[in-house]
XYZ file of C-alpha atoms in Angstrom:
679
model
C 19.030 7.170 31.950
C 17.464 8.080 29.111
C 15.229 5.661 27.465
C 15.421 5.942 23.791
C 11.872 4.767 22.457
C 11.146 4.137 18.791
C 7.248 4.414 18.166
C 5.052 3.172 14.844
C 1.971 4.459 14.658
C -0.365 3.005 11.832
C -3.812 4.666 11.427
C -6.683 2.279 10.014
C -10.106 2.665 9.338
C -11.505 1.384 12.658
C -8.389 1.165 14.869
C -5.393 2.844 15.645
C -2.202 0.267 15.875
C 0.613 1.265 18.261
C 4.194 -0.257 19.085
C 7.088 1.181 20.787
C 10.503 -0.618 20.891
C 13.281 0.682 23.346
C 16.991 -0.115 23.114
C 16.833 -3.279 24.989
C 14.329 -4.643 22.460
C 11.427 -4.557 24.971
C 7.735 -4.593 22.808
C 4.821 -2.719 23.946
C 1.887 -2.663 21.889
C -1.358 -1.482 22.131
C -4.822 0.230 20.170
C -6.893 3.260 20.304
C -9.949 3.692 17.875
C -9.323 5.803 15.220
C -10.744 9.287 14.599
C -12.140 9.596 11.152
C -13.089 13.046 11.520
C -9.592 14.407 12.057
C -7.113 11.353 12.071
C -4.822 13.274 14.087
C -6.712 13.138 17.108
C -6.380 9.433 16.974
C -2.530 9.515 16.601
C -2.395 12.088 19.381
C -4.183 9.446 21.653
C -2.321 6.276 20.608
C 1.361 8.187 21.482
C -0.215 9.375 24.627
C -1.711 6.072 25.600
C 1.881 4.490 24.442
C 3.702 6.847 26.726
C 1.356 6.081 29.425
C 2.146 2.193 29.186
C 5.811 2.800 28.963
C 6.184 4.978 31.588
C 7.976 7.131 29.220
C 8.019 10.771 28.704
C 8.278 12.623 25.366
C 11.662 13.421 25.359
C 12.528 9.837 25.709
C 10.971 9.245 22.016
C 14.210 9.150 19.175
C 11.779 8.806 16.252
C 8.316 8.090 15.599
C 7.145 6.201 12.320
C 3.857 6.746 11.159
C 1.505 5.296 8.224
C -1.779 6.879 7.162
C -4.559 6.518 5.119
C -5.642 10.496 4.793
C -4.254 10.391 0.613
C -5.658 6.964 0.005
C -9.122 7.648 1.756
C -9.150 10.965 -0.206
C -8.741 9.547 -3.082
C -10.985 6.657 -2.404
C -13.746 8.991 -1.431
C -13.198 11.092 -4.772
C -12.972 14.127 -2.246
C -10.884 16.079 -5.131
C -12.004 19.529 -5.358
C -10.561 23.128 -7.034
C -8.113 21.592 -9.168
C -6.395 22.804 -12.303
C -4.147 21.137 -14.760
C -1.335 23.277 -17.045
C -0.562 21.331 -20.080
C 1.295 22.130 -23.764
C -0.990 24.182 -26.266
C -2.853 21.432 -28.100
C -2.893 19.066 -25.695
C -5.721 20.179 -23.536
C -7.692 16.994 -24.349
C -5.263 14.923 -22.636
C -7.259 13.595 -19.744
C -10.581 13.175 -22.071
C -8.426 10.859 -24.489
C -6.810 9.021 -21.739
C -6.564 5.319 -22.597
C -8.201 2.964 -24.624
C -8.393 0.121 -22.125
C -11.690 -0.974 -19.989
C -11.593 -1.914 -16.772
C -11.581 -6.038 -15.863
C -15.003 -6.997 -15.041
C -16.927 -4.923 -18.463
C -15.899 -7.801 -21.335
C -18.319 -5.612 -23.578
C -17.225 -2.111 -23.861
C -20.657 -1.316 -24.310
C -21.857 -1.431 -20.794
C -18.607 0.577 -19.466
C -19.470 4.587 -18.797
C -16.249 5.857 -18.774
C -15.773 8.154 -15.354
C -15.587 11.653 -14.745
C -11.998 13.441 -15.552
C -9.890 14.239 -12.567
C -10.138 17.953 -13.594
C -12.957 19.244 -15.594
C -12.509 20.511 -19.207
C -12.865 24.018 -18.073
C -10.146 24.027 -15.615
C -7.341 23.104 -18.295
C -5.377 26.048 -19.190
C -2.721 25.640 -22.024
C 0.554 27.561 -22.510
C 2.707 27.782 -25.295
C 6.417 26.243 -26.261
C 7.114 22.856 -27.156
C 10.302 20.480 -26.314
C 10.817 17.464 -28.650
C 11.279 13.668 -26.718
C 15.010 14.492 -26.331
C 14.614 17.747 -24.796
C 15.397 19.799 -27.565
C 13.547 23.105 -27.571
C 11.374 23.500 -30.698
C 9.425 26.283 -29.731
C 10.406 29.016 -26.874
C 8.131 28.980 -23.512
C 5.675 31.593 -23.882
C 5.421 33.573 -20.562
C 2.478 35.593 -22.146
C 0.037 32.792 -22.075
C 1.780 31.206 -18.916
C 0.666 34.748 -17.342
C -2.720 34.698 -18.494
C -3.465 30.869 -17.388
C -1.875 31.833 -14.002
C -4.379 34.808 -13.404
C -7.338 32.738 -14.588
C -6.512 30.280 -11.877
C -6.160 33.146 -9.381
C -9.566 34.634 -10.522
C -11.474 31.283 -10.248
C -9.899 30.737 -6.658
C -8.277 27.529 -7.621
C -5.842 27.002 -5.513
C -4.163 23.400 -6.407
C -2.666 22.781 -10.083
C -0.683 20.274 -11.587
C 1.687 21.282 -13.820
C 2.034 18.480 -16.971
C 4.120 19.924 -20.193
C 5.034 17.625 -23.242
C 8.807 15.973 -22.767
C 9.173 17.804 -19.335
C 11.002 14.335 -18.325
C 13.675 15.023 -20.988
C 14.321 18.478 -20.226
C 11.892 20.141 -16.909
C 13.099 23.900 -17.639
C 9.736 24.849 -19.335
C 7.570 23.225 -16.297
C 10.284 25.357 -13.770
C 9.416 28.515 -15.618
C 5.561 27.919 -15.609
C 6.203 27.250 -11.361
C 8.148 30.909 -11.704
C 5.002 32.308 -13.207
C 2.419 30.853 -11.111
C 4.537 31.837 -7.552
C 4.774 35.471 -8.876
C 1.050 35.837 -10.363
C -1.032 33.257 -7.797
C 1.201 32.889 -4.898
C -1.084 31.050 -2.634
C -1.538 28.246 -5.364
C -0.172 24.326 -4.460
C 1.563 23.654 -7.394
C 2.691 20.013 -8.287
C 5.192 19.833 -11.675
C 5.268 16.518 -13.235
C 9.233 16.707 -13.696
C 9.516 16.158 -9.673
C 6.529 13.796 -9.152
C 7.158 11.375 -11.977
C 9.820 11.947 -14.273
C 9.413 9.779 -17.062
C 7.212 9.539 -20.143
C 3.684 8.366 -21.010
C 1.797 12.091 -20.469
C -1.582 10.551 -19.548
C -0.278 8.582 -16.860
C 2.292 11.349 -15.973
C -0.865 13.847 -16.042
C -3.058 12.032 -13.477
C -0.158 10.977 -11.103
C 0.586 14.690 -10.753
C -2.215 15.821 -10.403
C -3.082 13.267 -7.531
C -0.387 14.707 -6.030
C -1.442 18.209 -6.065
C -4.944 17.112 -5.145
C -3.875 15.545 -2.076
C -0.967 17.557 -1.490
C -3.253 20.557 1.327
C -4.921 18.002 3.295
C -1.692 15.743 3.477
C 0.433 18.603 4.319
C -2.461 20.154 6.694
C -2.157 16.914 8.488
C 1.247 16.454 8.567
C 1.777 19.728 10.125
C -0.867 19.094 12.853
C 0.742 15.698 13.874
C 4.393 17.173 13.738
C 3.026 19.150 16.813
C 2.283 16.376 18.650
C 5.056 14.147 17.821
C 7.480 16.064 19.327
C 10.475 14.091 17.915
C 11.660 12.897 14.601
C 8.331 12.026 12.493
C 8.945 9.603 9.567
C 6.023 8.868 7.039
C 5.964 5.725 5.780
C 5.687 5.251 1.474
C 4.126 3.525 -0.926
C 7.698 1.963 -1.777
C 8.398 0.571 0.897
C 10.502 2.902 2.880
C 10.039 6.104 5.234
C 10.825 9.301 4.667
C 10.939 12.335 6.979
C 7.758 14.558 7.292
C 9.017 17.559 5.800
C 10.400 15.496 2.845
C 6.968 13.792 2.212
C 5.146 17.333 2.122
C 6.925 17.562 -1.201
C 5.487 14.670 -2.784
C 2.444 13.467 -0.819
C 1.339 10.939 -3.552
C 4.187 8.452 -2.442
C 2.180 7.471 0.709
C -0.805 6.782 -1.417
C -0.488 3.235 0.180
C 1.390 4.087 3.309
C -0.474 1.793 5.969
C -0.945 -1.671 3.784
C 2.890 -1.606 2.996
C 3.822 -1.365 6.093
C 2.010 -4.247 6.861
C 3.665 -6.376 4.225
C 6.938 -5.525 5.171
C 6.101 -5.860 8.908
C 5.070 -9.518 7.860
C 7.853 -10.308 5.681
C 10.256 -9.195 8.788
C 8.367 -11.524 11.183
C 8.191 -14.572 9.175
C 11.451 -14.669 7.743
C 13.107 -15.622 10.666
C 11.347 -18.581 10.826
C 12.530 -19.912 7.361
C 9.323 -18.430 5.224
C 11.627 -16.417 2.609
C 8.326 -16.636 0.087
C 4.611 -16.276 1.523
C 1.337 -14.319 0.631
C 0.516 -11.480 3.286
C -2.882 -11.027 4.148
C -3.393 -7.940 6.462
C -7.691 -8.112 7.278
C -8.433 -4.785 8.691
C -11.892 -2.820 9.734
C -12.692 -1.316 6.498
C -10.368 -3.478 3.907
C -8.335 -6.772 3.371
C -5.137 -6.234 1.710
C -3.066 -8.534 0.092
C 0.589 -9.035 -1.417
C 3.415 -11.390 -2.096
C 6.358 -11.401 -0.361
C 9.339 -13.407 -2.722
C 12.828 -14.066 -1.040
C 11.901 -11.561 1.740
C 10.803 -8.975 -0.304
C 7.445 -7.801 -1.417
C 6.956 -7.587 -5.002
C 6.942 -3.895 -6.531
C 4.920 -2.083 -9.112
C 4.365 1.106 -11.220
C 1.268 -0.276 -12.759
C -1.051 0.771 -9.575
C -4.334 2.841 -9.078
C -6.321 4.423 -6.206
C -9.631 3.825 -6.688
C -10.193 5.093 -10.676
C -6.898 7.042 -10.524
C -3.895 5.388 -12.096
C -0.665 5.974 -10.112
C 2.344 5.735 -11.678
C 4.833 5.585 -8.912
C 6.735 2.688 -7.327
C 4.432 1.039 -4.732
C 4.309 -2.370 -3.096
C 2.030 -4.495 -5.388
C -0.439 -4.848 -2.812
C -4.590 -5.552 -4.226
C -7.364 -4.123 -1.648
C -11.115 -5.318 -1.371
C -13.655 -4.716 0.641
C -13.874 -7.157 2.919
C -12.538 -6.244 6.507
C -14.514 -6.737 10.035
C -16.678 -3.934 9.373
C -17.822 -4.735 5.999
C -21.764 -4.600 5.503
C -23.518 -7.597 4.623
C -26.759 -6.378 2.755
C -29.531 -8.293 0.541
C -29.356 -7.287 -3.272
C -32.808 -6.308 -5.260
C -32.490 -9.904 -6.509
C -32.666 -11.437 -3.207
C -28.755 -12.303 -3.015
C -26.749 -11.861 0.090
C -24.098 -9.462 -0.707
C -21.218 -8.734 1.871
C -18.771 -4.973 1.388
C -17.653 -3.353 0.325
C -19.296 -0.783 1.794
C -18.073 -0.613 5.800
C -19.170 0.111 8.919
C -16.073 1.948 9.858
C -15.254 3.097 13.274
C -18.113 5.434 13.781
C -20.989 4.254 14.149
C -19.168 0.684 13.818
C -20.638 -2.862 13.951
C -24.127 -3.452 15.559
C -22.032 -5.298 18.505
C -20.009 -2.226 19.377
C -23.382 -0.205 20.536
C -22.504 2.766 19.160
C -25.522 3.067 17.080
C -24.642 1.111 14.077
C -27.543 -0.305 11.962
C -26.442 -2.718 9.528
C -25.334 -5.953 10.213
C -21.569 -6.797 9.782
C -18.731 -9.303 9.413
C -17.813 -8.601 12.943
C -21.616 -9.350 14.127
C -21.336 -12.274 11.950
C -18.296 -13.742 14.057
C -19.720 -12.486 17.433
C -23.432 -14.346 16.982
C -21.536 -17.624 15.864
C -19.455 -17.240 19.116
C -16.104 -17.065 16.944
C -14.568 -14.008 19.038
C -14.849 -13.086 22.556
C -17.724 -10.875 24.299
C -15.185 -8.297 24.727
C -12.151 -6.915 22.392
C -8.644 -5.484 23.453
C -8.406 -7.149 26.518
C -11.787 -5.907 27.909
C -11.689 -1.922 26.699
C -14.613 -2.622 23.864
C -17.713 -4.820 25.017
C -19.536 -6.348 22.186
C -23.388 -6.617 22.455
C -24.067 -9.811 21.000
C -27.897 -9.362 21.545
C -28.016 -6.704 19.276
C -26.052 -8.322 16.793
C -28.075 -11.258 16.899
C -31.291 -8.948 16.337
C -29.758 -7.187 13.569
C -29.021 -10.703 11.703
C -32.218 -12.104 12.458
C -34.102 -9.356 10.708
C -31.571 -10.006 7.837
C -31.588 -13.667 8.385
C -35.714 -13.273 7.753
C -35.429 -11.470 4.330
C -33.458 -14.200 3.126
C -35.465 -17.041 4.642
C -32.743 -18.686 6.815
C -31.783 -19.497 10.155
C -29.737 -16.950 12.026
C -27.021 -18.980 12.007
C -26.652 -20.188 8.457
C -26.950 -16.537 7.637
C -23.845 -15.316 9.806
C -22.034 -18.256 8.041
C -22.598 -17.394 5.081
C -21.584 -14.052 5.285
C -18.448 -15.442 6.740
C -18.215 -17.522 3.293
C -18.426 -14.639 1.302
C -16.125 -12.722 2.960
C -13.526 -15.702 2.844
C -14.352 -15.796 -0.755
C -13.675 -12.366 -1.303
C -10.454 -12.434 0.252
C -9.478 -15.576 -1.505
C -10.457 -13.864 -5.216
C -8.017 -10.829 -3.913
C -4.958 -13.629 -3.145
C -5.617 -14.959 -6.690
C -5.659 -11.729 -8.339
C -1.793 -11.352 -7.218
C -0.708 -14.670 -7.230
C -2.550 -16.825 -10.098
C -2.730 -13.131 -12.501
C 0.971 -12.895 -11.778
C 1.758 -16.444 -12.831
C 2.225 -17.540 -9.302
C 1.083 -20.987 -7.873
C -0.846 -20.201 -4.986
C -0.579 -23.564 -3.449
C 3.681 -23.007 -2.994
C 3.106 -20.237 -0.319
C 1.684 -19.980 2.928
C -0.747 -17.503 3.967
C 0.970 -14.545 7.010
C -2.347 -13.367 8.150
C -2.651 -10.351 10.312
C -4.649 -7.488 11.296
C -7.443 -7.502 13.888
C -9.625 -9.399 11.456
C -7.102 -11.374 9.420
C -6.764 -14.399 11.196
C -10.758 -15.120 11.785
C -11.203 -16.437 8.468
C -7.727 -18.268 7.853
C -9.054 -21.689 8.449
C -11.460 -21.310 5.614
C -8.977 -19.599 3.226
C -6.612 -22.709 3.673
C -9.380 -25.075 2.144
C -10.486 -22.656 -0.306
C -7.273 -22.051 -1.681
C -5.112 -25.211 -0.933
C -2.377 -23.105 0.630
C 0.219 -25.295 2.465
C -0.150 -23.316 6.121
C -1.126 -20.107 7.739
C 1.104 -18.383 10.043
C -0.326 -15.764 12.639
C 2.412 -13.776 14.036
C 2.433 -12.273 17.527
C 0.093 -9.416 17.987
C -1.280 -9.833 14.473
C -3.201 -6.675 15.056
C -0.237 -4.531 15.272
C 2.003 -6.191 12.705
C 1.552 -2.907 10.750
C 2.574 -0.719 13.201
C 5.470 -3.216 14.089
C 6.683 -3.058 10.334
C 7.071 0.681 10.554
C 10.014 -0.039 12.827
C 11.409 -2.621 10.254
C 12.254 -0.129 7.229
C 14.515 1.931 5.671
C 14.582 5.647 4.801
C 13.974 5.580 0.548
C 13.247 7.829 -2.009
C 13.215 6.585 -5.390
C 14.320 8.731 -8.752
C 13.730 7.614 -12.598
C 14.661 8.672 -15.926
C 13.380 8.196 -19.204
C 15.320 6.921 -21.644
C 14.212 5.025 -24.625
C 16.831 3.187 -26.800
C 17.391 0.121 -28.522
C 19.813 -2.407 -26.736
C 22.100 -2.369 -29.957
C 22.193 1.021 -30.144
C 23.140 1.629 -26.228
C 26.167 3.487 -25.030
C 27.257 2.616 -21.742
C 28.412 6.098 -21.542
C 24.730 7.235 -21.350
C 23.926 4.379 -18.453
C 26.875 5.894 -16.887
C 25.776 9.417 -17.243
C 21.993 9.187 -16.011
C 22.900 6.618 -13.349
C 25.412 9.158 -11.645
C 22.520 11.908 -12.264
C 20.061 9.686 -10.384
C 22.616 8.771 -7.493
C 23.566 12.439 -7.122
C 19.963 13.298 -6.216
C 19.115 10.517 -3.969
C 22.591 11.175 -2.004
C 21.362 15.019 -2.027
C 17.725 13.818 -0.601
C 19.698 11.325 2.425
C 21.900 14.094 3.196
C 19.015 16.329 3.963
C 17.667 13.142 5.880
C 21.087 13.035 7.812
C 22.772 9.894 6.595
C 26.612 10.222 5.851
C 28.043 9.527 2.912
C 29.418 6.206 4.561
C 25.655 4.905 5.392
C 24.006 5.541 1.944
C 22.972 3.012 -0.314
C 22.025 3.047 -3.801
C 19.952 0.210 -5.843
C 19.694 0.718 -9.876
C 16.797 -1.044 -11.520
C 15.829 -0.441 -15.519
C 12.341 -1.000 -17.430
C 13.210 -2.777 -20.584
C 10.735 -4.629 -23.190
C 10.742 -6.200 -26.786
C 10.422 -3.496 -29.606
C 6.866 -2.855 -30.262
C 5.444 -3.830 -27.013
C 3.624 -1.216 -24.937
C 4.595 -2.031 -21.093
C 7.878 -2.525 -19.778
C 9.455 -5.429 -17.270
C 11.436 -4.115 -14.507
C 14.660 -5.443 -13.522
C 17.008 -5.112 -10.878
C 20.570 -3.943 -12.634
C 24.057 -4.960 -10.575
C 26.201 -2.466 -8.963
C 29.803 -1.862 -10.190
C 30.743 0.393 -13.201
C 27.878 1.051 -15.857
C 29.735 -0.940 -18.595
C 29.134 -3.409 -21.046
C 29.184 -6.109 -18.727
C 26.150 -4.425 -16.612
C 24.133 -3.832 -20.135
C 24.537 -7.527 -20.749
C 23.627 -9.003 -17.361
C 20.520 -6.350 -17.320
C 19.382 -7.933 -20.809
C 19.675 -11.162 -19.183
C 17.648 -10.552 -16.355
C 15.161 -9.314 -18.622
C 14.752 -12.285 -20.655
C 14.417 -14.350 -17.703
C 11.910 -12.170 -15.895
C 10.103 -11.702 -19.154
C 9.626 -15.766 -19.204
C 8.482 -16.403 -15.624
C 5.967 -13.468 -16.061
C 4.383 -14.417 -19.525
C 5.776 -18.103 -20.003
C 7.875 -17.006 -22.926
C 10.983 -14.631 -23.966
C 13.032 -13.887 -27.359
C 16.172 -14.718 -25.923
C 18.637 -15.042 -29.326
C 16.546 -13.688 -31.659
C 16.611 -10.664 -33.586
C 13.764 -10.476 -34.881
C 12.554 -9.365 -31.512
C 14.977 -6.387 -30.110
C 15.153 -5.236 -26.770
C 14.774 -1.962 -25.765
C 15.622 0.160 -22.930
C 12.741 2.625 -21.344
C 13.449 4.045 -18.058
C 16.475 4.128 -15.834
C 15.756 4.192 -12.236
C 17.663 4.742 -8.452
C 16.474 4.360 -5.282
C 18.525 5.794 -2.610
C 18.276 3.808 0.981
C 19.413 5.297 4.293
C 19.471 1.985 6.406
C 18.446 1.686 9.875
C 18.700 -0.653 12.835
C 15.944 -3.048 12.577
C 14.422 -4.879 16.379
C 16.320 -8.121 16.945
C 13.410 -10.258 18.536
C 15.162 -13.124 20.468
C 13.971 -17.121 19.791
C 11.997 -18.582 22.628
C 12.792 -21.781 24.550
C 10.602 -24.304 23.899
C 7.846 -25.280 26.564
C 6.859 -28.698 27.831
C 4.381 -29.383 25.047
C 1.059 -29.164 27.100
C -1.059 -26.259 25.897
C -3.405 -27.073 29.042
C -1.952 -24.101 30.906
C -3.541 -21.572 28.282
C -6.685 -23.042 28.279
C -9.300 -20.724 30.085
C -12.815 -22.626 29.835
C -14.814 -23.318 26.831
C -17.510 -21.733 24.978
C -20.210 -22.861 22.565
C -19.109 -21.597 19.152
C -20.525 -22.681 15.596
C -18.695 -23.868 12.732
C -20.656 -26.917 10.934
C -22.670 -26.500 14.316
C -23.081 -25.653 17.552
C -20.286 -27.452 19.892
C -18.743 -26.714 23.424
C -15.323 -25.603 22.217
C -11.909 -25.139 24.345
C -10.624 -21.294 24.185
C -6.937 -20.414 24.899
C -5.032 -17.513 25.922
C -2.293 -17.079 23.059
C 0.198 -15.369 25.565
C -0.097 -18.568 27.755
C 1.340 -20.722 24.989
C 5.009 -22.079 24.800
C 6.773 -23.000 21.869
C 6.168 -26.593 20.538
C 2.544 -26.240 22.409
C -0.106 -27.873 19.657
C -3.647 -26.936 20.221
C -6.253 -28.946 17.973
C -9.496 -27.724 16.386
C -12.318 -27.201 17.599
C -10.634 -24.233 19.233
C -10.706 -20.713 19.936
C -7.098 -18.894 20.290
C -7.611 -15.353 22.090
C -5.082 -12.357 22.571
C -5.063 -8.642 23.100
C -5.651 -7.353 19.041
C -6.887 -10.829 17.652
C -8.933 -14.169 17.681
C -7.987 -17.318 15.776
C -10.888 -19.552 14.891
C -9.016 -23.090 14.681
C -12.028 -25.234 12.686
C -12.173 -29.049 13.208
C -9.688 -30.480 11.681
C -6.912 -28.015 11.957
C -3.845 -28.015 14.171
C -2.115 -24.804 15.555
C 1.447 -24.904 16.668
C 3.633 -22.086 18.123
C 6.951 -22.286 16.734
C 10.459 -20.638 18.564
C 9.910 -17.031 17.289
C 6.174 -16.590 18.627
C 4.392 -17.373 15.577
C 1.160 -19.929 15.259
C 1.678 -22.230 12.566
C -1.712 -23.507 11.216
C -2.152 -26.608 9.174
C -4.838 -29.430 7.914
């Protein structure tokens, strides 16, 4: 009998996480070290290892879903070379003008230095021709200047080119003509068109988003080609919007993967805890390099189109995630003023923390946990032995510089790391108008549960939920998401002047585009779903609020319902709205459609309760430092049964992660295998 396996692989900065699910619902998980020099090697190692563990053959794999950080890391590390921009004549300075806003943290713009543009001025070429905001042609496309631009890029050896012409969101014909010229004159170039990457107005954000797509396209397409050779089955890639798409489709728009891994984590956490009755939660994905936090409301992670990666605004639909450099590999260091700092720099997978014994030379958060006894002396079931003495020597040197005992220095590192994570959580809750005290924390990732108890204290959270196999939740999340693609069209019009026929025409066009893509993905007509939304604002505002639009005919009733939802959403976000106030008319800006191809989700069974005695899971004790050194009970998580309650101080260990339970806290295993931590 053929076993139809579905495999999820999430490549992180330190480990590559792998999950396999067979047709009977049996789940197998493992991890392998990531290979930053070529992530495709870590991917191949993960596939080979999970096939060994399951006893399956490559032909048994029905689908392979992948979350990747290739595009993200390229942007964060600013590895953007030989990139060119084609824009409309007269708009050559679009990147330099940018926006007037100054990033948070610079209260006085005098101290802020504008970062270098993504494309230097000498690699911007202009072409003649002009459209207005309705798409009407004011001046025809100038092929002569287009040919000159294409030949200049060819002669200069510029191989990645973004094309962003004014008002191409209304009519893409000039950009399509430019692509034809480039294909003829410079066939080696990789080209991204703004009408295909982001068909909405605001030319600066559209330009940067298109250029980012062009910048990551060569590396991403090369990577996808290498892993597709190793996959030997249908390859799906996680997108930032919370859906997956086939590798062939993703290759057309690699920018859609810039938050691939973190998005899978938020969705996996939402799926896992929803079965336990937690519909709205804060998710915290602690990895080796960074920590990603998101908010899940009523089972769905919140989305944004106002995101950025590094210094680049990326205006594509993505799960609203805040990332901080506070992972297990984050480096602890002494500032010139003598203060202890943690992150954002990370020791990564190679050489990694001191305790990994691979030549690391800097103290990390993981070293502090190891010295304080909060993690076992070996990780991944013994696969990664820890050199605790090396970590202690490194910490002693740093503690000496700070004038602190070793234990105080280690505890200080963990305290700073916890506050870094707490500030990220506040940023995505309090700054969004949400009371953080209303939401349980879902802590996962290899390092996510390590500071859970401290975060409950710092933020006043009601509870922390640690899913089973927390280190593999992101990989598991890849098996829970639908195929999804997004389409947008700008139509700026006052609500009082909106003709429902316009809504009907635009939504029909967008749904036709979405249906065409779903057909390429192999979904028959009866398995295609479409989710509408719209971006609205009060006339005179600079930014919009997105609200869902109901299904059904786009008529007067739909228009009124969307406007009502906009007023409600504006009031929830900002504390006020202008409902029934004619002085502040509503304006429609963008219409959106998501094309969704549903997949079959895992159906984990609920577990029967145990006898309530957790002592069966106790493996002994070891000395652990919380506020002082004390002999602490150690438990194996897989031996706990639903209803078991462990009281702190204790350490609960499993294959991919560890939960240090501080004094005064308890952890109870629920019927779905989640540990629920409360004071």
